[in-house]
PDB file of C-alpha atoms and ligand atoms in Angstrom:
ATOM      1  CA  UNK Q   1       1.394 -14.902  -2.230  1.00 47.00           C
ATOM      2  CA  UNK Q   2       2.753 -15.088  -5.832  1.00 47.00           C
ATOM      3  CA  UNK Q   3       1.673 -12.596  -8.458  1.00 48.00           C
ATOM      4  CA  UNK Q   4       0.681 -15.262 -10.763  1.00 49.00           C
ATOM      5  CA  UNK Q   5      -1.856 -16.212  -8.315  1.00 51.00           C
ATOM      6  CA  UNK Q   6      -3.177 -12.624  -7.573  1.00 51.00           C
ATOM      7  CA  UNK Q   7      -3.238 -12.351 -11.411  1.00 48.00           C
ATOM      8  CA  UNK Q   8      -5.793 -15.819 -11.387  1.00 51.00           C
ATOM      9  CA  UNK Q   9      -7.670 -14.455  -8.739  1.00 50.00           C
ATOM     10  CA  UNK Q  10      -8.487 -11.661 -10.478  1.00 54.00           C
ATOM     11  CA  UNK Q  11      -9.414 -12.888 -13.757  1.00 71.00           C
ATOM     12  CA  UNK Q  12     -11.926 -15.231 -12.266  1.00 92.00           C
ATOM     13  CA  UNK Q  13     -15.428 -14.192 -11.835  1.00 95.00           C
ATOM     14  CA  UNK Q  14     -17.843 -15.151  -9.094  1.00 96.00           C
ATOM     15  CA  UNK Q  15     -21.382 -13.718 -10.493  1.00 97.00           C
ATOM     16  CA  UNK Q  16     -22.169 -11.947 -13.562  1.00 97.00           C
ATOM     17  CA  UNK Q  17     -25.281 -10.368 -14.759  1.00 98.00           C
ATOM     18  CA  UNK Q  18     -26.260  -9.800 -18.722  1.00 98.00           C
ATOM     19  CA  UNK Q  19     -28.454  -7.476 -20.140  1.00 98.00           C
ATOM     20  CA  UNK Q  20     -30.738  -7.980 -16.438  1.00 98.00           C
ATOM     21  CA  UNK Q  21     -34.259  -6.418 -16.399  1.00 98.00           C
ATOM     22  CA  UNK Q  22     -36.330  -6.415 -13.762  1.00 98.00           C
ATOM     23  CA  UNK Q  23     -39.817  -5.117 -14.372  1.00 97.00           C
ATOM     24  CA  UNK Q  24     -42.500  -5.023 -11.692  1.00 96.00           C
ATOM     25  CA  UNK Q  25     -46.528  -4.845 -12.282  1.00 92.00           C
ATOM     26  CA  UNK Q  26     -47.941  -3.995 -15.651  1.00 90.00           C
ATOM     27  CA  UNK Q  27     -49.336  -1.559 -18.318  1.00 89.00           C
ATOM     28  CA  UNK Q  28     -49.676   2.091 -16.439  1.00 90.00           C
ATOM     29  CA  UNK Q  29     -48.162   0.825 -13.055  1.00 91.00           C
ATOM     30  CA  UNK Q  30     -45.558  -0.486 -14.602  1.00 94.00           C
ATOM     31  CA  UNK Q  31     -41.827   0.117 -12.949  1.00 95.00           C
ATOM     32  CA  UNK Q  32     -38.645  -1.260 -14.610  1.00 96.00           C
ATOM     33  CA  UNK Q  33     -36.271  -1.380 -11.506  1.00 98.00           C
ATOM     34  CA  UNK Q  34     -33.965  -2.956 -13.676  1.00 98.00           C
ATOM     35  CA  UNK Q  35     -32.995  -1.990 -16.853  1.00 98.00           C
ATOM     36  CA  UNK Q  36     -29.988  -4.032 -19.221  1.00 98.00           C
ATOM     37  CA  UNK Q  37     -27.484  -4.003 -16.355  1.00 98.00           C
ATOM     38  CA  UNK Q  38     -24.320  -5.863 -17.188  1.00 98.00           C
ATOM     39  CA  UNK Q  39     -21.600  -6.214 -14.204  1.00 98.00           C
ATOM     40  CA  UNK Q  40     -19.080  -8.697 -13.393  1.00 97.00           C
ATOM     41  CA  UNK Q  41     -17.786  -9.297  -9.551  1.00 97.00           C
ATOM     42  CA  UNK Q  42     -14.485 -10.855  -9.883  1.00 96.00           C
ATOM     43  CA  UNK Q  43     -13.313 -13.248  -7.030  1.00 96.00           C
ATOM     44  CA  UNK Q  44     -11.368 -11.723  -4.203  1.00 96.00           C
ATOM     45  CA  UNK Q  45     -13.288  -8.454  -4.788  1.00 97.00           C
ATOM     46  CA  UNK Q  46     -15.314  -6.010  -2.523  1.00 98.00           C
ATOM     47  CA  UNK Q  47     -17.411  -4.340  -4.342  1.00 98.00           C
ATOM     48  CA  UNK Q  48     -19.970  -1.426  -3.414  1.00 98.00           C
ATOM     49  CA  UNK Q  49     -23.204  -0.612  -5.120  1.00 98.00           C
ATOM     50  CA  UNK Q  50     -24.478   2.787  -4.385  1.00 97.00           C
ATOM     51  CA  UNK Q  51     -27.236   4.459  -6.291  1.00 94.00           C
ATOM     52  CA  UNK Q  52     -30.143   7.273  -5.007  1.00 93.00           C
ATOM     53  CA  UNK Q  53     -32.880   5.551  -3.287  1.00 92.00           C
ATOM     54  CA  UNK Q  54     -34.774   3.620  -5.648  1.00 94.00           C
ATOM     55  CA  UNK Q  55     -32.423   3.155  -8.498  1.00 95.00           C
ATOM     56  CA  UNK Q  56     -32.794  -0.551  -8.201  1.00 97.00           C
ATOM     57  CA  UNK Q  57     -29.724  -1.058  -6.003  1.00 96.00           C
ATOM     58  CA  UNK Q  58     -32.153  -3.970  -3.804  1.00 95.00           C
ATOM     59  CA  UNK Q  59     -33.148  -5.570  -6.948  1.00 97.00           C
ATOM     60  CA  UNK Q  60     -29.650  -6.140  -8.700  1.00 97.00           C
ATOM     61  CA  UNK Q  61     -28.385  -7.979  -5.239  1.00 96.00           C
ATOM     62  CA  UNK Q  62     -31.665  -9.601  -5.261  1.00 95.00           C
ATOM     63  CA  UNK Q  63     -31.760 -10.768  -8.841  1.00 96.00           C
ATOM     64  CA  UNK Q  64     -27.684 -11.840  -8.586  1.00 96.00           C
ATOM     65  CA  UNK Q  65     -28.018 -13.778  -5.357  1.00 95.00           C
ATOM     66  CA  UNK Q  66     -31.018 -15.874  -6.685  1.00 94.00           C
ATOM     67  CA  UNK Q  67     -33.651 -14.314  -4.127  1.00 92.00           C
ATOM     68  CA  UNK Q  68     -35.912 -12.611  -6.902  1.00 93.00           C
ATOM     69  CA  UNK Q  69     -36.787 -13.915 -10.337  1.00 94.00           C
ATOM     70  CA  UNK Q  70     -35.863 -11.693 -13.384  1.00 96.00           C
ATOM     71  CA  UNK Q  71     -37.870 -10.582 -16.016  1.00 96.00           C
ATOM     72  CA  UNK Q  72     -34.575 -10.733 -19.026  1.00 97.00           C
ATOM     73  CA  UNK Q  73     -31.063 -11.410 -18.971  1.00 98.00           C
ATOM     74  CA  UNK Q  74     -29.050 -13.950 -17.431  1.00 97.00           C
ATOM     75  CA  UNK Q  75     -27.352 -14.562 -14.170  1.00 97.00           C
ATOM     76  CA  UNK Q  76     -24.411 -16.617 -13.418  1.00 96.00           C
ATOM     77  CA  UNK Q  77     -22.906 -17.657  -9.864  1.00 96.00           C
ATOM     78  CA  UNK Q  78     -19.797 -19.275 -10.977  1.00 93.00           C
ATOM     79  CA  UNK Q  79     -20.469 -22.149 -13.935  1.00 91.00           C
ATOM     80  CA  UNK Q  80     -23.762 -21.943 -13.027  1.00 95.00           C
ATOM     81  CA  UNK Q  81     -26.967 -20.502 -14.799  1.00 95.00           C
ATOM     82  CA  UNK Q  82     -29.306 -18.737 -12.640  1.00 95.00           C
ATOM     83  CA  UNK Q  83     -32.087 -19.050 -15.045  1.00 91.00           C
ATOM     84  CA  UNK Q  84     -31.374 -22.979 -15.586  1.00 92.00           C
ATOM     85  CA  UNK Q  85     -32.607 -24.045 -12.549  1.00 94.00           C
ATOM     86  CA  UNK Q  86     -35.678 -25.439 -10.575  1.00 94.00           C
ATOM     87  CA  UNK Q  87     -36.556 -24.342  -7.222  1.00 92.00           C
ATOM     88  CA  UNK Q  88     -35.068 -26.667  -5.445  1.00 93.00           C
ATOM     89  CA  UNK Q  89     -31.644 -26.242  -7.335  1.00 94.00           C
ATOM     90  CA  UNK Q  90     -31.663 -22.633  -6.649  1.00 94.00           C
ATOM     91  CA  UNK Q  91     -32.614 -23.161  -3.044  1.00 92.00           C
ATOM     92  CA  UNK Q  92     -29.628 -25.537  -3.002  1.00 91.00           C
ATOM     93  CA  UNK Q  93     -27.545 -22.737  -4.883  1.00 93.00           C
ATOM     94  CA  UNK Q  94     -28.295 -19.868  -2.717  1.00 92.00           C
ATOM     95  CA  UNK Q  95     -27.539 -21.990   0.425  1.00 89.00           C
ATOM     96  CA  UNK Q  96     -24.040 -23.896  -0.457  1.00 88.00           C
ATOM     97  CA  UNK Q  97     -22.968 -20.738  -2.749  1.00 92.00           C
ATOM     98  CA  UNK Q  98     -24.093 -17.471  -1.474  1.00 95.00           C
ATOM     99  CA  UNK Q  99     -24.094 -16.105   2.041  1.00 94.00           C
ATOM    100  CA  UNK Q 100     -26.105 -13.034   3.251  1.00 93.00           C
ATOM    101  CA  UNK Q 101     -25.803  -9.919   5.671  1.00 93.00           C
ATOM    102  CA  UNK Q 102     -28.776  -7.873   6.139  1.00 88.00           C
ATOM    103  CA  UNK Q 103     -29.550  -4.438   7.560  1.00 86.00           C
ATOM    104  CA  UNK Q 104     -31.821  -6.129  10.634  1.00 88.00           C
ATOM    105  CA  UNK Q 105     -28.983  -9.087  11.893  1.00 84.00           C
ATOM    106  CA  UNK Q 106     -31.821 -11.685  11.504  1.00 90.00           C
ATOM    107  CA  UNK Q 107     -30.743 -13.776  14.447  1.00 95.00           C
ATOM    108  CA  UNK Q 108     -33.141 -16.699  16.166  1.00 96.00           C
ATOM    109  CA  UNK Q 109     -33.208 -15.011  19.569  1.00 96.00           C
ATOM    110  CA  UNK Q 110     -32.921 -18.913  21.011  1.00 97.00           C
ATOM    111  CA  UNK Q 111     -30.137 -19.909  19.560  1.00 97.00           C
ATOM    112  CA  UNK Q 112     -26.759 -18.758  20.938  1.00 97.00           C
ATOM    113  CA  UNK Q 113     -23.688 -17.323  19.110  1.00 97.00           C
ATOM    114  CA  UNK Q 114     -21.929 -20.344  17.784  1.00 96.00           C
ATOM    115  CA  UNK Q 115     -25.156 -22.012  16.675  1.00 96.00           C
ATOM    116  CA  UNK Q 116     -26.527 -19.168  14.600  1.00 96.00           C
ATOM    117  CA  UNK Q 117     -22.756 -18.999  12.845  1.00 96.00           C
ATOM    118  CA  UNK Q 118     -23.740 -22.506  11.807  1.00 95.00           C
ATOM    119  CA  UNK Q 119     -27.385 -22.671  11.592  1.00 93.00           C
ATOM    120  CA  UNK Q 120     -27.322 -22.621   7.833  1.00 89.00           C
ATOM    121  CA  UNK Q 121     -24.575 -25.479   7.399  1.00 90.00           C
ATOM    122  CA  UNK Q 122     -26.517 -27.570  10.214  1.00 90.00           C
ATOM    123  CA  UNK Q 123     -29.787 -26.694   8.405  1.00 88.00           C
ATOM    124  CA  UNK Q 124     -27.826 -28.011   5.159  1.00 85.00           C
ATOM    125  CA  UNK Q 125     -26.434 -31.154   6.957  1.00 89.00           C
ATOM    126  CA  UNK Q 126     -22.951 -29.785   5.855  1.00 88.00           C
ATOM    127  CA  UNK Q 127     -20.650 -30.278   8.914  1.00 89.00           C
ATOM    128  CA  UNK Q 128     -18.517 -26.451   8.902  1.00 87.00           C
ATOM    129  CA  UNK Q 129     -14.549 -26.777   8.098  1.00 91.00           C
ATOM    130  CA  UNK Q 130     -13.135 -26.614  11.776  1.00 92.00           C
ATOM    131  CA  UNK Q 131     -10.195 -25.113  10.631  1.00 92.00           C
ATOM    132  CA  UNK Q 132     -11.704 -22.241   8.734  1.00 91.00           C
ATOM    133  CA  UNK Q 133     -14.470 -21.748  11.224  1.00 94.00           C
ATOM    134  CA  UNK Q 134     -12.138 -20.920  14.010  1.00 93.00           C
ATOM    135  CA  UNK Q 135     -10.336 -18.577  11.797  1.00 90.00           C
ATOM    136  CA  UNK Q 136     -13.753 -17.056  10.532  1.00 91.00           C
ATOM    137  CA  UNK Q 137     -14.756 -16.386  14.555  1.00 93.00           C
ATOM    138  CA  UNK Q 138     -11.448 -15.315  15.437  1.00 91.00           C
ATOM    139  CA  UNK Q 139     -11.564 -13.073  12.805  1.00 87.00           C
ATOM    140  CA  UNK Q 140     -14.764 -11.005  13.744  1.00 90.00           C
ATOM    141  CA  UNK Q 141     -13.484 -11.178  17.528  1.00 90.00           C
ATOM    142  CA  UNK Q 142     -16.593 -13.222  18.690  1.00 92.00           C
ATOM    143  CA  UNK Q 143     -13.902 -16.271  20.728  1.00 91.00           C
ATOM    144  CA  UNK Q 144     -15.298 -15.380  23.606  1.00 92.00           C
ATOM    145  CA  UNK Q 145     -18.754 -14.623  22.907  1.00 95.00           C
ATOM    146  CA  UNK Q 146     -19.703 -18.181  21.179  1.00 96.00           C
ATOM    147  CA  UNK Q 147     -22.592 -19.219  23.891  1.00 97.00           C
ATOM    148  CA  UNK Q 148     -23.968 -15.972  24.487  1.00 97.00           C
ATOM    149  CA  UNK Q 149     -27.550 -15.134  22.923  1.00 97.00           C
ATOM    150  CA  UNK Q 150     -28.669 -12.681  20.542  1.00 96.00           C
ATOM    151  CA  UNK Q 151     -30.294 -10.692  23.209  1.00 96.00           C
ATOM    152  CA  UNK Q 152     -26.869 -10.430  25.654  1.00 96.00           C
ATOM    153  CA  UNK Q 153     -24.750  -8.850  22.221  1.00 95.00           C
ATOM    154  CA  UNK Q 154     -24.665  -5.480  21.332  1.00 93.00           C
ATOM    155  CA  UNK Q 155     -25.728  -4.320  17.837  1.00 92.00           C
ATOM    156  CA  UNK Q 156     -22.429  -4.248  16.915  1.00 92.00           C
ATOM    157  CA  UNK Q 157     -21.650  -7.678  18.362  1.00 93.00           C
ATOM    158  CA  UNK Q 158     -24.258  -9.718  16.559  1.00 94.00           C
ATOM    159  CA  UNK Q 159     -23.784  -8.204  13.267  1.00 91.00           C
ATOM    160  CA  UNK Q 160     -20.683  -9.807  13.725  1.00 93.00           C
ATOM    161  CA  UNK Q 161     -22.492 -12.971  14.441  1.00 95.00           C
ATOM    162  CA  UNK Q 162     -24.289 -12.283  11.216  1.00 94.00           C
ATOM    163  CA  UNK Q 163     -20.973 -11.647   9.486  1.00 93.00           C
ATOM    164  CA  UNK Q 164     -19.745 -14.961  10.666  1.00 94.00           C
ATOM    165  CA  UNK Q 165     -22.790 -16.853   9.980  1.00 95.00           C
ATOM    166  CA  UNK Q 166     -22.307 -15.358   5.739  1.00 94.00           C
ATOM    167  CA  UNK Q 167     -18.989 -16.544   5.827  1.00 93.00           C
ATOM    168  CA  UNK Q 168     -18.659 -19.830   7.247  1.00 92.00           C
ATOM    169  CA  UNK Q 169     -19.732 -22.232   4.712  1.00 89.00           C
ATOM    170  CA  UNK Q 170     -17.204 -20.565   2.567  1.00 90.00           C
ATOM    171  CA  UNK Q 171     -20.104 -19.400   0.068  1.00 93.00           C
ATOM    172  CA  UNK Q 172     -18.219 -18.048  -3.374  1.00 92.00           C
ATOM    173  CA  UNK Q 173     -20.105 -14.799  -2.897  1.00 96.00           C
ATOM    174  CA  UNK Q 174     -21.335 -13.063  -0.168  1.00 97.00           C
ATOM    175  CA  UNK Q 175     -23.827 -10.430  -0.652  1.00 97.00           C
ATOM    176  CA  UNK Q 176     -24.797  -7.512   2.012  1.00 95.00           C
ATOM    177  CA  UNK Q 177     -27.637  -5.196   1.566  1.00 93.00           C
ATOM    178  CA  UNK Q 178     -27.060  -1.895   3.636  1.00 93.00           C
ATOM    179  CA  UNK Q 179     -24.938  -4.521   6.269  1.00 92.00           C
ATOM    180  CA  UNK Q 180     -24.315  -1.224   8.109  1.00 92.00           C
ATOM    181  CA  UNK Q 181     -27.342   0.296   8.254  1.00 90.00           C
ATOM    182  CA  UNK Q 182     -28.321  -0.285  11.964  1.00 88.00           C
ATOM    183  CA  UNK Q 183     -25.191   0.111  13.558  1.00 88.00           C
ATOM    184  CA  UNK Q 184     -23.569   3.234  14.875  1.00 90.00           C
ATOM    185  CA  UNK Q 185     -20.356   4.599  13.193  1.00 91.00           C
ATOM    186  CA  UNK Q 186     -18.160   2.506  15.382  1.00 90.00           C
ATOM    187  CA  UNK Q 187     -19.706  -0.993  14.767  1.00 89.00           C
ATOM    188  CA  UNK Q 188     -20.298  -0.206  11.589  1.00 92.00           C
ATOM    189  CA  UNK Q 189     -16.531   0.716  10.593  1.00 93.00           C
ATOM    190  CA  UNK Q 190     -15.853  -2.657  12.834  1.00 90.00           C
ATOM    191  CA  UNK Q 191     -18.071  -4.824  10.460  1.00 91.00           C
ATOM    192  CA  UNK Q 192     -16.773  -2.809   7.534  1.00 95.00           C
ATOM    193  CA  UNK Q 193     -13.227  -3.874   8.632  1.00 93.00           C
ATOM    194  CA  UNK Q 194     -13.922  -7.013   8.934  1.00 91.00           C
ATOM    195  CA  UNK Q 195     -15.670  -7.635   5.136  1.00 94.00           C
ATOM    196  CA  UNK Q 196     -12.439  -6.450   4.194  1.00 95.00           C
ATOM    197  CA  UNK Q 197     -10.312  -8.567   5.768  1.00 92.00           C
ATOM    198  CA  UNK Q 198     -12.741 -11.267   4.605  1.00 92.00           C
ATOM    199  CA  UNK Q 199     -11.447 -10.368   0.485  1.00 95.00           C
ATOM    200  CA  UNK Q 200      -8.032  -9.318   1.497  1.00 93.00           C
ATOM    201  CA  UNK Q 201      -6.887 -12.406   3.981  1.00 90.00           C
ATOM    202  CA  UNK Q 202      -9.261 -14.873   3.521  1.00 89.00           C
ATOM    203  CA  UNK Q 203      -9.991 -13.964  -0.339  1.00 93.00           C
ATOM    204  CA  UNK Q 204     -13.441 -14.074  -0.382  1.00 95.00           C
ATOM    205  CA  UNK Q 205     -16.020 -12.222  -3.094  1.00 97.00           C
ATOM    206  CA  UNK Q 206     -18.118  -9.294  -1.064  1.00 97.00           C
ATOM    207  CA  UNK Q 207     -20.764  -6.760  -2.868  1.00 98.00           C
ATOM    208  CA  UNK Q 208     -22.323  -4.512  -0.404  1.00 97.00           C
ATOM    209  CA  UNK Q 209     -25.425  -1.968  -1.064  1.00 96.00           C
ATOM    210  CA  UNK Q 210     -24.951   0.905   0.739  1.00 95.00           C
ATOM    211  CA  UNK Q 211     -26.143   4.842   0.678  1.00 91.00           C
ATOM    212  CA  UNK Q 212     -23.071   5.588   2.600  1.00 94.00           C
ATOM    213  CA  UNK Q 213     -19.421   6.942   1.495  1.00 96.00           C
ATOM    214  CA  UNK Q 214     -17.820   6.120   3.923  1.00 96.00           C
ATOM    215  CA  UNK Q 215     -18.398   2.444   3.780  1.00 96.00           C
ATOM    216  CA  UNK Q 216     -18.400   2.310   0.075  1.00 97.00           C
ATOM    217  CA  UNK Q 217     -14.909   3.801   0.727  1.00 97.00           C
ATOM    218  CA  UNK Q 218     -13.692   0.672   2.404  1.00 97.00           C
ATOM    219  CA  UNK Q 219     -14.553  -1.619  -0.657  1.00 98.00           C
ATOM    220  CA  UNK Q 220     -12.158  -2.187  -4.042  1.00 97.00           C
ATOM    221  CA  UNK Q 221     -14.494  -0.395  -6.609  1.00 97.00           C
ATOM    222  CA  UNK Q 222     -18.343   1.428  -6.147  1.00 98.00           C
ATOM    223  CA  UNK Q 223     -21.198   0.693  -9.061  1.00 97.00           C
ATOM    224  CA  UNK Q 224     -23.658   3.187  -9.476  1.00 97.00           C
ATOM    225  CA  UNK Q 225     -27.013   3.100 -10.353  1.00 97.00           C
ATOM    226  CA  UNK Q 226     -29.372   5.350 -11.443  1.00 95.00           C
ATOM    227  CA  UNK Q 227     -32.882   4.473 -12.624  1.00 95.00           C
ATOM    228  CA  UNK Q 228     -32.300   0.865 -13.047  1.00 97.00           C
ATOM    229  CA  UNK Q 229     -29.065   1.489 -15.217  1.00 97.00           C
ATOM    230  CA  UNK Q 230     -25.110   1.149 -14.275  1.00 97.00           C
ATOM    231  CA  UNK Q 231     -23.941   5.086 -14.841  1.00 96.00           C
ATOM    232  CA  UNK Q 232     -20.902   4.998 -13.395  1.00 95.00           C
ATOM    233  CA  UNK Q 233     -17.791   3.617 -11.687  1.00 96.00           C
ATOM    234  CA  UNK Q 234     -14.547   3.841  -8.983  1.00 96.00           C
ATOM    235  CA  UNK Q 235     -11.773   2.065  -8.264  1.00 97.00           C
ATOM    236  CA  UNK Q 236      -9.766   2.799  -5.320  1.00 97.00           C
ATOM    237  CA  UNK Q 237     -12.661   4.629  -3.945  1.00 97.00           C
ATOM    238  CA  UNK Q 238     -12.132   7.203  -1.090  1.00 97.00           C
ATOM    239  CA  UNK Q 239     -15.168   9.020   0.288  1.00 97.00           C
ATOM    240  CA  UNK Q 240     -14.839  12.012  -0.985  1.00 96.00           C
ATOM    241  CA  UNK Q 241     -14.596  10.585  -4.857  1.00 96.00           C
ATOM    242  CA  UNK Q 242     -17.979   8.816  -4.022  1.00 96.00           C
ATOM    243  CA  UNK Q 243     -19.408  11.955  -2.559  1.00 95.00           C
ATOM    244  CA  UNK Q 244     -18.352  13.471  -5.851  1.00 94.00           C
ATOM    245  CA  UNK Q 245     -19.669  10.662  -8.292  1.00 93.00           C
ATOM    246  CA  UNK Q 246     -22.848  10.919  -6.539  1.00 91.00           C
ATOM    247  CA  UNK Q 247     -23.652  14.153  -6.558  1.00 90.00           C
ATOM    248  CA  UNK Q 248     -22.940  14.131 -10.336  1.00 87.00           C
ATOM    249  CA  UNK Q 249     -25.844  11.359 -10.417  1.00 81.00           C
ATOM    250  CA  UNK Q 250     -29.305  12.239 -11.888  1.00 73.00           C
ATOM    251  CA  UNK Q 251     -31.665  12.006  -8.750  1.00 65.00           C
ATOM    252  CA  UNK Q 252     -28.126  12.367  -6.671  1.00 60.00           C
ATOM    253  CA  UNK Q 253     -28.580  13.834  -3.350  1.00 60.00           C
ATOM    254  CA  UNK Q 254     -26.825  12.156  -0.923  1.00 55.00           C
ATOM    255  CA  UNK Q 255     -26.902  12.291   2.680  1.00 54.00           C
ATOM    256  CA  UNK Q 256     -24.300  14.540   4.549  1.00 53.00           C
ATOM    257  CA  UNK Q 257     -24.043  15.715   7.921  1.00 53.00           C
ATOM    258  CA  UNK Q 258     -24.913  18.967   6.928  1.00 56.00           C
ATOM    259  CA  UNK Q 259     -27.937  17.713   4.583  1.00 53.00           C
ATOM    260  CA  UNK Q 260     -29.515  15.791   7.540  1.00 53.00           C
ATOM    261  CA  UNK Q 261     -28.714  19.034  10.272  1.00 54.00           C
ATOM    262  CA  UNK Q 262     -30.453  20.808   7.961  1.00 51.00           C
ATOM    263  CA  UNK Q 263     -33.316  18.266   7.576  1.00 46.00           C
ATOM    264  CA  UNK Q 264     -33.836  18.138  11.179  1.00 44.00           C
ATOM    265  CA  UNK Q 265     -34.138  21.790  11.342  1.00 39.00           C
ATOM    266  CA  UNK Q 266     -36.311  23.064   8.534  1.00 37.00           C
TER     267      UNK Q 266
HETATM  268  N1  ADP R 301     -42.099  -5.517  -4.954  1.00 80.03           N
HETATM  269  C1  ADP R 301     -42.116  -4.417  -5.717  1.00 80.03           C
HETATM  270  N2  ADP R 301     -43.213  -4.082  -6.429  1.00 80.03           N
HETATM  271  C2  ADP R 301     -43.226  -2.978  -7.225  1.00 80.03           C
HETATM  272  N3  ADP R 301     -42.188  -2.147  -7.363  1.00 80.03           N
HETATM  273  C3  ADP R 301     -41.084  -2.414  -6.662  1.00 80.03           C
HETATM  274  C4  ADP R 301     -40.976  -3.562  -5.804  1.00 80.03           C
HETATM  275  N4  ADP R 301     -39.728  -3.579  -5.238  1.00 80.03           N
HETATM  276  C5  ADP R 301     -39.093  -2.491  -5.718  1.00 80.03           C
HETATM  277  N5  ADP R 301     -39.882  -1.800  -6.573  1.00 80.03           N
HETATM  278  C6  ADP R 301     -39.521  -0.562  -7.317  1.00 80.03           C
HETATM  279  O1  ADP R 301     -38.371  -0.825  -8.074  1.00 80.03           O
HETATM  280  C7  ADP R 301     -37.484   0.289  -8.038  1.00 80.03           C
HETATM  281  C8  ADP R 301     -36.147  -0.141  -7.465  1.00 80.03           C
HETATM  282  O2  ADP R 301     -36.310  -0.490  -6.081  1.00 80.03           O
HETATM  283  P1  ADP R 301     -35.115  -0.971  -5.153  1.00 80.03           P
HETATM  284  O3  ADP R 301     -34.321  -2.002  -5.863  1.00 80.03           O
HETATM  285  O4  ADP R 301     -35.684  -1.348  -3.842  1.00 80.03           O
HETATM  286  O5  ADP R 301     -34.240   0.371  -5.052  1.00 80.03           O
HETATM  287  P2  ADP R 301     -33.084   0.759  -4.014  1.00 80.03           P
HETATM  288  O6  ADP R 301     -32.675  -0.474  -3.265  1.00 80.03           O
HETATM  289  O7  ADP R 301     -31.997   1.335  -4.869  1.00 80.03           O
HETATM  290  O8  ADP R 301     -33.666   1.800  -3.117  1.00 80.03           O
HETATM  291  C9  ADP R 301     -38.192   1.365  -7.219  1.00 80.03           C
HETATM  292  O9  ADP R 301     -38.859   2.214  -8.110  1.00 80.03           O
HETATM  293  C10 ADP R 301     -39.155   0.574  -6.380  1.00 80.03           C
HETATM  294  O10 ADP R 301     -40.273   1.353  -6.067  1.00 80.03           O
HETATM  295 MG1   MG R 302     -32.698  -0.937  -1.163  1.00 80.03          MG
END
């Protein structure tokens, strides 16, 4: 690989957000989950979003990947204007553009491995890239697995599935919201490995939400949020500079080992 072209890569953005509020309910109930947040995720980037629990971290992946309307601001997913388009459009958007990984795997229990992986193209009508499927599968180790069902995987094994299934319509963006969440620390460094191999080899665009330092660790750069606004960020992130950050955070608590043995015993 050339430097000009690492240079191109990273100029070029995949989703931006401007001045995006989110505001839910009204008058006294009122809660602004969002408040102004600008951020750019450049292409062939991995980046995490952490934030204490309620700082909005749901709502900005939400709002970005065209699942939730916004209340101000824009949205762009490459050229495009979120706020320009009609249902349909963004329906058409979110499935040719954007590919998801969520905490439960979200896997039709009927189908088998191979045929949840391409559910969404099939859905589409889009007939999957052989050539960059194979790679995709090979990639998250699932060669051998393609005709087994949800139900005969591990965990582990069909968030894999679910990992394949994000990536294999070759969205510009794929979006994860706590992808780890329900996996032990095993799986989840496996899954973790293999989002960034997905940036690094196959140079695709990742933002993940997670509460965890460790797996912010493995991405390029962490975003923090606290109530609704961007307070902070890392580059190069290792776990103990997002321990830090967060700590630093108003409403920053986070999660150790020793915080939750001392949870369990008090
Ligand atoms: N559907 C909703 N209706 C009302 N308030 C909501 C809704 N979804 C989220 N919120 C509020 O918006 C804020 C941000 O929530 P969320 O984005 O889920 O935070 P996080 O993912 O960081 O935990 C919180 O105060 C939450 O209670
Ligand atoms: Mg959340």
């Amino acid at each position: 690989m050339t430097t000009a072209h690492l240079a191109d890569r990273s100029t070029a953005v995949a989703a931006r957000a401007t001045e995006l509020s989110k505001i839910y309910g009204q008058g006294e109930t009122q809660v602004v989950a969002l408040d102004r947040v600008s951020v750019e995720f450049r292409q062939a980037e991995f980046t995490a979003i952490m934030g204490p629990s309620g700082s909005g971290k749901s709502t900005l992946m939400h709002c970005v990947a065209g699942l939730d309307t916004f209340s101000s601001g824009s949205v762009r997913i490459g050229d495009t204007e979120l706020g320009s388009l009609k249902d349909k459009q963004l329906t058409r958007l979110r499935r040719d553009k954007i590919g998801f990984i969520f905490q439960a795997f979200n896997l039709l229990p009927t189908l088998n491995a191979l045929e949840n992986i391409t559910l969404p193209m099939d859905i589409a009508g889009r007939r999957p890239d052989k050539e960059w499927l194979d790679r995709v599968i090979g990639m998250v180790g699932l060669s051998g697995r393609l005709s087994h069902r949800p139900s005969q995987l591990s965990g582990g094994q069909q968030q894999r599935v679910a990992v394949a299934r994000a990536l294999a319509s070759r969205p510009e963006i794929v979006f994860g919201d706590e992808p780890t969440g329900n996996l032990d620390s095993r799986s989840g460094a496996e899954v973790l490995g293999f989002l960034r191999n997905s940036v690094r080899e196959l140079g695709q665009t990742v933002v993940m939400v997670t509460h965890d330092p460790v797996a912010a660790a493995y991405a390029d750069r962490v975003v923090f949020l606290a109530d609704g606004r961007i307070v902070d960020e890392v580059h190069g992130p290792t776990a103990d500079k997002v321990l830090d950050r967060m700590r630093s955070l108003p409403g920053g608590n986070p999660r150790t080992p020793e915080s939750d043995a001392k949870g369990r015993t008090s």
